């Protein structure tokens, strides 16, 4: 009697022991997909963090132009000097902001036209503003503005900043220029 029972137990043990090769390969594929998906999420997060830093710096640069024009007053047309992290001395800075009406071309939606050549913007309505960060990091922005007279009593100022890496076609195309508007006077 012991003979047939032992052979049954052996057969049962053989068929239920361990993983098959197919099950093991399937488990490896599932784990690999999960790990690669996690790595992709981390890399996308790092890229978005960098683009947010560029957007924030661009907003600050455009705000600098708006505040400089607003500081001149609504009926004063002069050229003011600003400094960035490279040109720190106002006496020698070449970053000039013209506060008279005129400037960069506007698109139909009111944004600055960055297809216009910077050399076509005569009269200090464009500058390359550098923002310095840690570890020698420098962000250079192409900053342009347009000033329009509003009823003889004020000015509408449109200022826009675009990271030069994006402007040269080398950066992430989703980083649109930062455009700010304000009215001075009235």
Coordinates of N, CA and C in Angstrom, one line a residue:
X1 N 0.8 -1.2 0.0 CA 0.0 0.0 0.0 C 0.8 1.3 0.0
X2 N 1.9 1.2 0.6 CA 2.8 2.3 0.6 C 3.3 2.7 -0.7
X3 N 3.4 1.8 -1.6 CA 4.0 2.0 -3.0 C 3.1 3.0 -3.8
X4 N 1.8 2.8 -4.0 CA 1.0 3.7 -4.8 C 0.9 5.1 -4.2
X5 N 0.8 5.2 -2.9 CA 0.6 6.5 -2.2 C 1.9 7.3 -2.3
X6 N 3.0 6.7 -2.2 CA 4.3 7.5 -2.3 C 4.4 8.0 -3.8
X7 N 4.0 7.3 -4.8 CA 4.2 7.8 -6.1 C 3.2 8.9 -6.4
X8 N 2.0 8.9 -5.8 CA 1.1 10.0 -5.9 C 1.6 11.3 -5.3
X9 N 2.1 11.2 -4.1 CA 2.7 12.3 -3.4 C 3.8 12.9 -4.2
X10 N 4.7 12.1 -4.8 CA 5.8 12.6 -5.6 C 5.3 13.4 -6.8
X11 N 4.3 12.9 -7.4 CA 3.8 13.5 -8.6 C 3.1 14.9 -8.2
X12 N 2.4 14.9 -7.1 CA 1.8 16.1 -6.7 C 2.9 17.2 -6.3
X13 N 3.9 16.8 -5.6 CA 5.0 17.7 -5.2 C 5.7 18.2 -6.4
X14 N 5.9 17.4 -7.4 CA 6.7 17.9 -8.6 C 5.9 19.0 -9.4
X15 N 4.6 18.8 -9.5 CA 3.8 19.8 -10.3 C 3.6 21.1 -9.5
X16 N 3.7 21.1 -8.2 CA 3.4 22.3 -7.5 C 4.6 23.0 -6.9
X17 N 5.8 22.6 -7.3 CA 7.0 23.2 -6.7 C 7.5 24.3 -7.5
X18 N 7.7 25.6 -7.0 CA 8.4 26.7 -7.6 C 7.6 27.3 -8.7
X19 N 8.3 28.3 -9.4 CA 7.7 29.0 -10.5 C 8.2 28.4 -11.8
X20 N 7.3 28.5 -12.8 CA 7.8 28.0 -14.1 C 8.6 29.1 -14.8
X21 N 9.3 28.9 -15.8 CA 10.1 29.8 -16.5 C 9.3 31.0 -17.1
X22 N 8.1 30.7 -17.6 CA 7.2 31.7 -18.2 C 6.7 32.6 -17.1
X23 N 6.4 32.1 -15.9 CA 5.9 33.0 -14.8 C 7.0 33.9 -14.4
X24 N 8.2 33.4 -14.3 CA 9.4 34.2 -13.9 C 9.7 35.3 -14.9
X25 N 9.6 35.0 -16.2 CA 9.8 36.0 -17.2 C 8.7 37.1 -17.2
X26 N 7.5 36.7 -17.0 CA 6.4 37.6 -16.9 C 6.6 38.5 -15.7
X27 N 7.0 38.0 -14.6 CA 7.3 38.8 -13.4 C 8.4 39.8 -13.6
X28 N 9.5 39.4 -14.3 CA 10.6 40.3 -14.6 C 10.1 41.4 -15.5
X29 N 9.3 41.1 -16.5 CA 8.8 42.2 -17.4 C 7.9 43.2 -16.6
X30 N 7.0 42.7 -15.8 CA 6.2 43.6 -15.0 C 7.0 44.5 -14.1
X31 N 8.0 44.0 -13.4 CA 8.9 44.8 -12.6 C 9.7 45.8 -13.4
X32 N 10.2 45.4 -14.6 CA 11.0 46.3 -15.4 C 10.1 47.5 -15.9
X33 N 8.9 47.2 -16.3 CA 8.0 48.3 -16.7 C 7.7 49.2 -15.6
X34 N 7.5 48.7 -14.4 CA 7.2 49.6 -13.2 C 8.4 50.5 -12.9
X35 N 9.6 49.9 -12.9 CA 10.9 50.6 -12.6 C 11.1 51.7 -13.7
X36 N 11.0 51.4 -15.0 CA 11.2 52.3 -16.0 C 10.1 53.5 -16.0
X37 N 8.9 53.1 -15.6 CA 7.9 54.1 -15.5 C 8.2 55.1 -14.4
X38 N 8.7 54.6 -13.3 CA 9.1 55.5 -12.2 C 10.2 56.4 -12.5
X39 N 11.2 55.8 -13.3 CA 12.3 56.6 -13.7 C 11.9 57.7 -14.6
X40 N 11.0 57.4 -15.5 CA 10.5 58.5 -16.4 C 9.8 59.6 -15.7
X41 N 9.0 59.2 -14.7 CA 8.3 60.2 -13.9 C 9.3 61.1 -13.1
X42 N 10.4 60.6 -12.6 CA 11.4 61.4 -12.0 C 12.0 62.3 -13.0
X43 N 12.4 61.8 -14.1 CA 13.1 62.7 -15.1 C 12.1 63.8 -15.6
X44 N 10.9 63.5 -15.8 CA 9.9 64.5 -16.2 C 9.8 65.6 -15.1
X45 N 9.8 65.1 -13.9 CA 9.7 66.1 -12.8 C 10.9 67.0 -12.7
X46 N 12.1 66.5 -13.0 CA 13.3 67.3 -13.0 C 13.2 68.3 -14.1
X47 N 12.8 67.9 -15.3 CA 12.7 68.8 -16.4 C 11.7 69.9 -16.1
X48 N 10.5 69.6 -15.6 CA 9.5 70.6 -15.3 C 10.0 71.6 -14.2
X49 N 10.8 71.1 -13.2 CA 11.3 72.0 -12.2 C 12.2 73.0 -12.9
X50 N 13.0 72.6 -13.8 CA 13.9 73.5 -14.5 C 13.2 74.5 -15.3
X51 N 12.1 74.1 -16.0 CA 11.3 75.0 -16.8 C 10.6 76.0 -15.9
X52 N 10.2 75.6 -14.8 CA 9.5 76.5 -13.8 C 10.5 77.6 -13.4
X53 N 11.8 77.2 -13.2 CA 12.8 78.1 -12.7 C 13.0 79.2 -13.8
X54 N 13.0 78.7 -15.1 CA 13.2 79.6 -16.2 C 12.0 80.6 -16.3
X55 N 10.8 80.0 -16.2 CA 9.6 80.9 -16.2 C 9.6 81.9 -15.1
X56 N 10.0 81.6 -13.9 CA 10.0 82.5 -12.8 C 11.0 83.6 -13.1
X57 N 12.2 83.2 -13.6 CA 13.3 84.2 -13.9 C 12.8 85.2 -15.0
X58 N 12.2 84.6 -16.0 CA 11.6 85.4 -17.1 C 10.6 86.4 -16.7
X59 N 9.7 86.0 -15.8 CA 8.7 86.9 -15.2 C 9.4 88.0 -14.4
X60 N 10.4 87.7 -13.7 CA 11.1 88.8 -12.9 C 11.8 89.8 -13.8
X61 N 12.4 89.3 -14.9 CA 13.0 90.2 -15.9 C 12.0 91.1 -16.6
X62 N 10.9 90.5 -17.0 CA 9.9 91.4 -17.6 C 9.3 92.4 -16.6
X63 N 9.2 92.0 -15.4 CA 8.7 92.9 -14.3 C 9.7 94.0 -14.1
X64 N 11.0 93.8 -14.3 CA 12.0 94.8 -14.1 C 11.8 95.9 -15.2
X65 N 11.5 95.5 -16.4 CA 11.2 96.5 -17.5 C 10.0 97.3 -17.2
X66 N 8.9 96.6 -16.8 CA 7.6 97.3 -16.5 C 7.8 98.3 -15.4
X67 N 8.5 97.9 -14.3 CA 8.7 98.8 -13.2 C 9.6 100.0 -13.5
X68 N 10.6 99.8 -14.4 CA 11.5 100.8 -14.8 C 10.8 101.9 -15.6
X69 N 9.9 101.4 -16.6 CA 9.1 102.3 -17.4 C 8.1 103.1 -16.5
X70 N 7.5 102.4 -15.6 CA 6.5 103.0 -14.7 C 7.2 104.0 -13.8
X71 N 8.4 103.8 -13.4 CA 9.1 104.8 -12.6 C 9.4 106.1 -13.2
X72 N 9.4 106.1 -14.6 CA 9.7 107.4 -15.3 C 8.4 108.3 -15.4
X73 N 7.3 107.7 -15.1 CA 6.0 108.5 -15.2 C 5.4 108.4 -16.6
X74 N 4.1 108.8 -16.6 CA 3.3 108.7 -17.9 C 3.7 109.6 -19.0
X75 N 4.2 110.8 -18.8 CA 4.5 111.7 -19.8 C 6.0 112.0 -20.0
X76 N 6.9 111.2 -19.4 CA 8.3 111.4 -19.5 C 8.9 110.4 -20.5
X77 N 9.5 110.8 -21.5 CA 10.1 110.0 -22.5 C 11.7 110.1 -22.4
X78 N 12.3 109.2 -21.7 CA 13.7 109.2 -21.5 C 14.3 107.8 -21.6
X79 N 15.5 107.7 -21.5 CA 16.2 106.4 -21.5 C 16.8 106.1 -20.1
X80 N 16.4 105.0 -19.5 CA 16.8 104.7 -18.2 C 17.8 103.5 -18.3
X81 N 18.7 103.4 -17.3 CA 19.7 102.3 -17.3 C 19.3 101.3 -16.2
X82 N 19.4 100.0 -16.5 CA 19.3 99.0 -15.5 C 20.6 98.1 -15.5
X83 N 20.7 97.3 -14.5 CA 21.9 96.5 -14.4 C 21.4 95.0 -14.2
X84 N 22.2 94.1 -14.6 CA 22.0 92.7 -14.3 C 23.2 92.2 -13.5
X85 N 23.3 90.9 -13.5 CA 24.4 90.3 -12.6 C 25.8 90.5 -13.3
X86 N 25.8 90.8 -14.6 CA 27.1 90.9 -15.3 C 27.5 92.4 -15.4
X87 N 26.5 93.3 -15.6 CA 26.8 94.7 -15.7 C 26.2 95.4 -14.5
X88 N 27.0 95.4 -13.5 CA 26.5 95.8 -12.1 C 26.7 97.3 -11.9
X89 N 27.4 98.0 -12.8 CA 27.7 99.4 -12.6 C 26.8 100.2 -13.5
X90 N 25.8 101.0 -13.0 CA 24.9 101.8 -13.8 C 25.6 102.8 -14.8
X91 N 26.8 103.2 -14.4 CA 27.6 104.2 -15.2 C 28.1 103.5 -16.5
X92 N 28.4 102.2 -16.4 CA 28.9 101.6 -17.6 C 28.0 100.6 -18.2
X93 N 26.8 100.4 -17.7 CA 25.9 99.4 -18.2 C 25.3 99.7 -19.5
X94 N 25.2 98.8 -20.4 CA 24.7 99.0 -21.7 C 23.2 98.5 -21.8
X95 N 22.6 98.2 -20.7 CA 21.2 97.8 -20.6 C 20.3 99.1 -20.5
X96 N 19.9 99.6 -21.6 CA 19.1 100.8 -21.6 C 17.6 100.5 -21.9
X97 N 16.7 101.2 -21.2 CA 15.3 101.1 -21.5 C 14.7 102.4 -21.9
X98 N 14.3 102.4 -23.2 CA 13.6 103.6 -23.7 C 12.2 103.7 -23.2
X99 N 11.8 104.8 -22.6 CA 10.4 104.9 -22.1 C 9.5 105.7 -23.0
X100 N 9.9 106.0 -24.2 CA 9.1 106.7 -25.2 C 8.2 105.7 -25.9
X101 N 7.1 106.2 -26.4 CA 6.2 105.3 -27.2 C 7.0 104.7 -28.4
X102 N 6.7 103.4 -28.7 CA 7.4 102.7 -29.8 C 7.8 101.4 -29.3
X103 N 8.7 100.7 -30.1 CA 9.3 99.4 -29.6 C 9.0 98.3 -30.5
X104 N 9.0 97.1 -29.9 CA 8.9 95.9 -30.7 C 7.5 95.7 -31.3
X105 N 7.5 95.0 -32.4 CA 6.2 94.7 -33.0 C 5.3 93.9 -32.1
X106 N 4.0 94.1 -32.2 CA 3.1 93.3 -31.5 C 2.3 92.3 -32.4
X107 N 2.1 91.1 -31.9 CA 1.2 90.2 -32.6 C -0.2 90.5 -32.5
X108 N -1.1 90.0 -33.3 CA -2.5 90.3 -33.2 C -3.1 90.1 -31.8
X109 N -2.6 89.1 -31.1 CA -3.1 88.9 -29.7 C -2.5 89.9 -28.7
X110 N -1.6 90.8 -29.1 CA -1.0 91.7 -28.2 C 0.3 91.3 -27.6
X111 N 0.8 90.1 -27.9 CA 2.1 89.7 -27.4 C 3.2 90.3 -28.3
X112 N 4.4 90.3 -27.7 CA 5.6 90.7 -28.5 C 5.9 89.7 -29.6
X113 N 6.3 90.2 -30.7 CA 6.7 89.4 -31.9 C 8.2 89.1 -31.8
X114 N 8.5 87.9 -31.4 CA 9.9 87.5 -31.3 C 10.5 87.0 -32.6
X115 N 9.7 87.0 -33.7 CA 10.3 86.7 -35.0 C 11.0 87.9 -35.6
X116 N 10.8 89.1 -35.0 CA 11.4 90.3 -35.5 C 12.9 90.3 -35.0
X117 N 13.8 90.6 -35.9 CA 15.2 90.6 -35.6 C 15.6 91.6 -34.5
X118 N 16.4 91.2 -33.6 CA 16.8 92.2 -32.5 C 17.5 93.4 -33.1
X119 N 18.2 93.3 -34.2 CA 18.8 94.5 -34.8 C 17.8 95.4 -35.4
X120 N 16.6 95.0 -35.7 CA 15.6 95.9 -36.2 C 15.0 96.7 -35.1
X121 N 15.3 96.4 -33.9 CA 14.7 97.1 -32.8 C 15.6 98.3 -32.4
X122 N 15.7 99.3 -33.2 CA 16.6 100.4 -32.9 C 16.0 101.2 -31.7
X123 N 16.8 101.9 -31.0 CA 16.3 102.8 -30.0 C 16.0 102.2 -28.6
X124 N 16.8 101.2 -28.2 CA 16.7 100.6 -26.9 C 15.4 100.1 -26.5
X125 N 14.8 99.2 -27.3 CA 13.6 98.5 -27.0 C 13.8 97.0 -26.9
X126 N 15.1 96.6 -26.8 CA 15.5 95.2 -26.7 C 16.8 95.2 -25.9
X127 N 16.9 94.1 -25.1 CA 18.2 93.9 -24.4 C 18.4 92.4 -24.1
X128 N 19.6 92.0 -23.9 CA 19.9 90.7 -23.4 C 20.2 90.8 -21.9
X129 N 19.3 90.3 -21.1 CA 19.5 90.5 -19.6 C 19.9 89.1 -19.1
X130 N 21.0 89.1 -18.2 CA 21.5 87.9 -17.7 C 21.1 87.8 -16.2
X131 N 20.6 86.6 -15.8 CA 20.3 86.3 -14.4 C 21.3 85.3 -14.0
X132 N 22.1 85.6 -12.9 CA 23.1 84.6 -12.4 C 22.5 83.8 -11.3
X133 N 22.8 82.5 -11.3 CA 22.4 81.6 -10.2 C 23.6 81.0 -9.5
X134 N 23.3 80.0 -8.8 CA 24.4 79.3 -8.0 C 25.3 78.5 -9.0
X135 N 26.4 78.2 -8.5 CA 27.4 77.4 -9.2 C 27.7 77.9 -10.6
X136 N 27.7 79.2 -10.8 CA 28.0 79.8 -12.1 C 27.0 79.7 -13.2
X137 N 25.8 79.3 -12.8 CA 24.7 79.2 -13.8 C 24.2 80.6 -14.2
X138 N 24.1 80.8 -15.5 CA 23.6 82.0 -16.1 C 22.5 81.8 -17.0
X139 N 21.4 82.5 -16.8 CA 20.3 82.5 -17.7 C 20.2 83.8 -18.5
X140 N 20.2 83.8 -19.8 CA 20.2 85.0 -20.6 C 18.8 85.1 -21.3
X141 N 18.2 86.2 -21.1 CA 16.9 86.4 -21.6 C 16.9 87.5 -22.7
X142 N 16.2 87.3 -23.8 CA 16.0 88.3 -24.8 C 14.7 89.0 -24.3
X143 N 14.9 90.3 -23.9 CA 13.8 91.1 -23.4 C 13.4 92.2 -24.4
X144 N 12.1 92.3 -24.7 CA 11.6 93.3 -25.6 C 10.4 93.9 -25.0
X145 N 10.2 95.2 -25.5 CA 9.0 95.8 -24.9 C 8.4 96.8 -26.0
X146 N 7.1 97.1 -25.8 CA 6.4 98.0 -26.7 C 5.7 99.0 -25.7
X147 N 5.8 100.3 -26.1 CA 5.1 101.3 -25.3 C 4.1 102.0 -26.3
X148 N 2.8 102.1 -25.9 CA 1.8 102.7 -26.7 C 1.2 103.8 -25.9
X149 N 1.0 105.0 -26.5 CA 0.3 106.1 -25.8 C -1.1 105.8 -25.7
X150 N -1.7 106.1 -24.5 CA -3.1 105.9 -24.3 C -3.7 107.2 -24.0
X151 N -4.4 107.8 -25.0 CA -5.2 109.0 -24.8 C -4.4 110.2 -24.4
X152 N -3.1 110.2 -24.6 CA -2.3 111.4 -24.2 C -2.0 111.5 -22.7
X153 N -2.6 110.7 -21.9 CA -2.5 110.8 -20.5 C -1.7 109.6 -19.8
X154 N -1.3 108.7 -20.6 CA -0.7 107.5 -20.1 C 0.0 106.7 -21.2
X155 N 0.5 105.5 -20.7 CA 1.2 104.6 -21.6 C 0.7 103.2 -21.3
X156 N 0.6 102.4 -22.3 CA 0.4 100.9 -22.1 C 1.7 100.3 -22.4
X157 N 2.3 99.6 -21.4 CA 3.6 98.9 -21.6 C 3.4 97.4 -21.7
X158 N 3.9 96.8 -22.7 CA 3.9 95.4 -22.9 C 5.4 95.0 -22.9
X159 N 5.8 94.1 -21.9 CA 7.1 93.7 -21.8 C 7.1 92.1 -21.9
X160 N 8.1 91.6 -22.6 CA 8.2 90.2 -22.8 C 9.6 89.7 -22.7
X161 N 9.8 88.5 -22.1 CA 11.1 87.9 -21.9 C 11.1 86.5 -22.4
X162 N 12.1 86.1 -23.2 CA 12.2 84.8 -23.7 C 13.6 84.3 -23.4
X163 N 13.7 83.1 -22.9 CA 15.1 82.5 -22.6 C 15.8 82.3 -23.9
X164 N 17.0 82.7 -24.0 CA 17.7 82.7 -25.3 C 18.0 81.3 -25.8
X165 N 18.1 80.3 -24.9 CA 18.3 78.9 -25.3 C 17.1 78.5 -26.1
X166 N 15.9 78.9 -25.7 CA 14.7 78.6 -26.4 C 14.6 79.4 -27.7
X167 N 15.0 80.7 -27.6 CA 14.9 81.5 -28.8 C 15.8 81.0 -29.9
X168 N 16.9 80.4 -29.6 CA 17.8 79.9 -30.6 C 17.4 78.5 -31.2
X169 N 16.3 78.0 -30.8 CA 15.8 76.8 -31.3 C 16.4 75.6 -30.6
X170 N 17.1 75.7 -29.5 CA 17.8 74.6 -28.9 C 17.0 74.1 -27.6
X171 N 16.1 74.9 -27.1 CA 15.4 74.5 -25.9 C 14.1 73.9 -26.1
X172 N 13.4 73.7 -25.0 CA 12.1 73.1 -25.0 C 11.1 74.1 -25.6
X173 N 10.5 73.7 -26.7 CA 9.6 74.5 -27.4 C 8.3 75.0 -26.6
X174 N 8.1 74.2 -25.5 CA 6.9 74.6 -24.7 C 7.1 75.8 -23.8
X175 N 8.3 76.3 -23.7 CA 8.6 77.4 -22.9 C 8.3 78.7 -23.7
X176 N 7.1 79.2 -23.6 CA 6.7 80.4 -24.3 C 7.2 81.6 -23.7
X177 N 7.4 82.7 -24.4 CA 7.8 84.0 -23.8 C 6.9 84.4 -22.7
X178 N 7.4 85.0 -21.7 CA 6.6 85.6 -20.6 C 6.2 87.0 -21.0
X179 N 5.0 87.3 -21.0 CA 4.5 88.6 -21.4 C 3.7 89.3 -20.3
X180 N 4.1 90.5 -19.9 CA 3.4 91.2 -18.9 C 2.9 92.6 -19.5
X181 N 1.8 93.1 -19.0 CA 1.3 94.4 -19.4 C 0.9 95.2 -18.2
X182 N 1.0 96.5 -18.4 CA 0.5 97.5 -17.4 C 0.2 98.8 -18.1
X183 N -0.5 99.6 -17.4 CA -0.8 101.0 -17.9 C -0.2 101.9 -16.8
X184 N 0.6 102.9 -17.4 CA 1.2 103.9 -16.5 C 0.5 105.2 -16.7
X185 N 0.1 105.8 -15.6 CA -0.6 107.1 -15.6 C -2.1 106.9 -15.6
X186 N -2.8 107.7 -16.3 CA -4.2 107.8 -16.4 C -4.8 108.4 -15.1

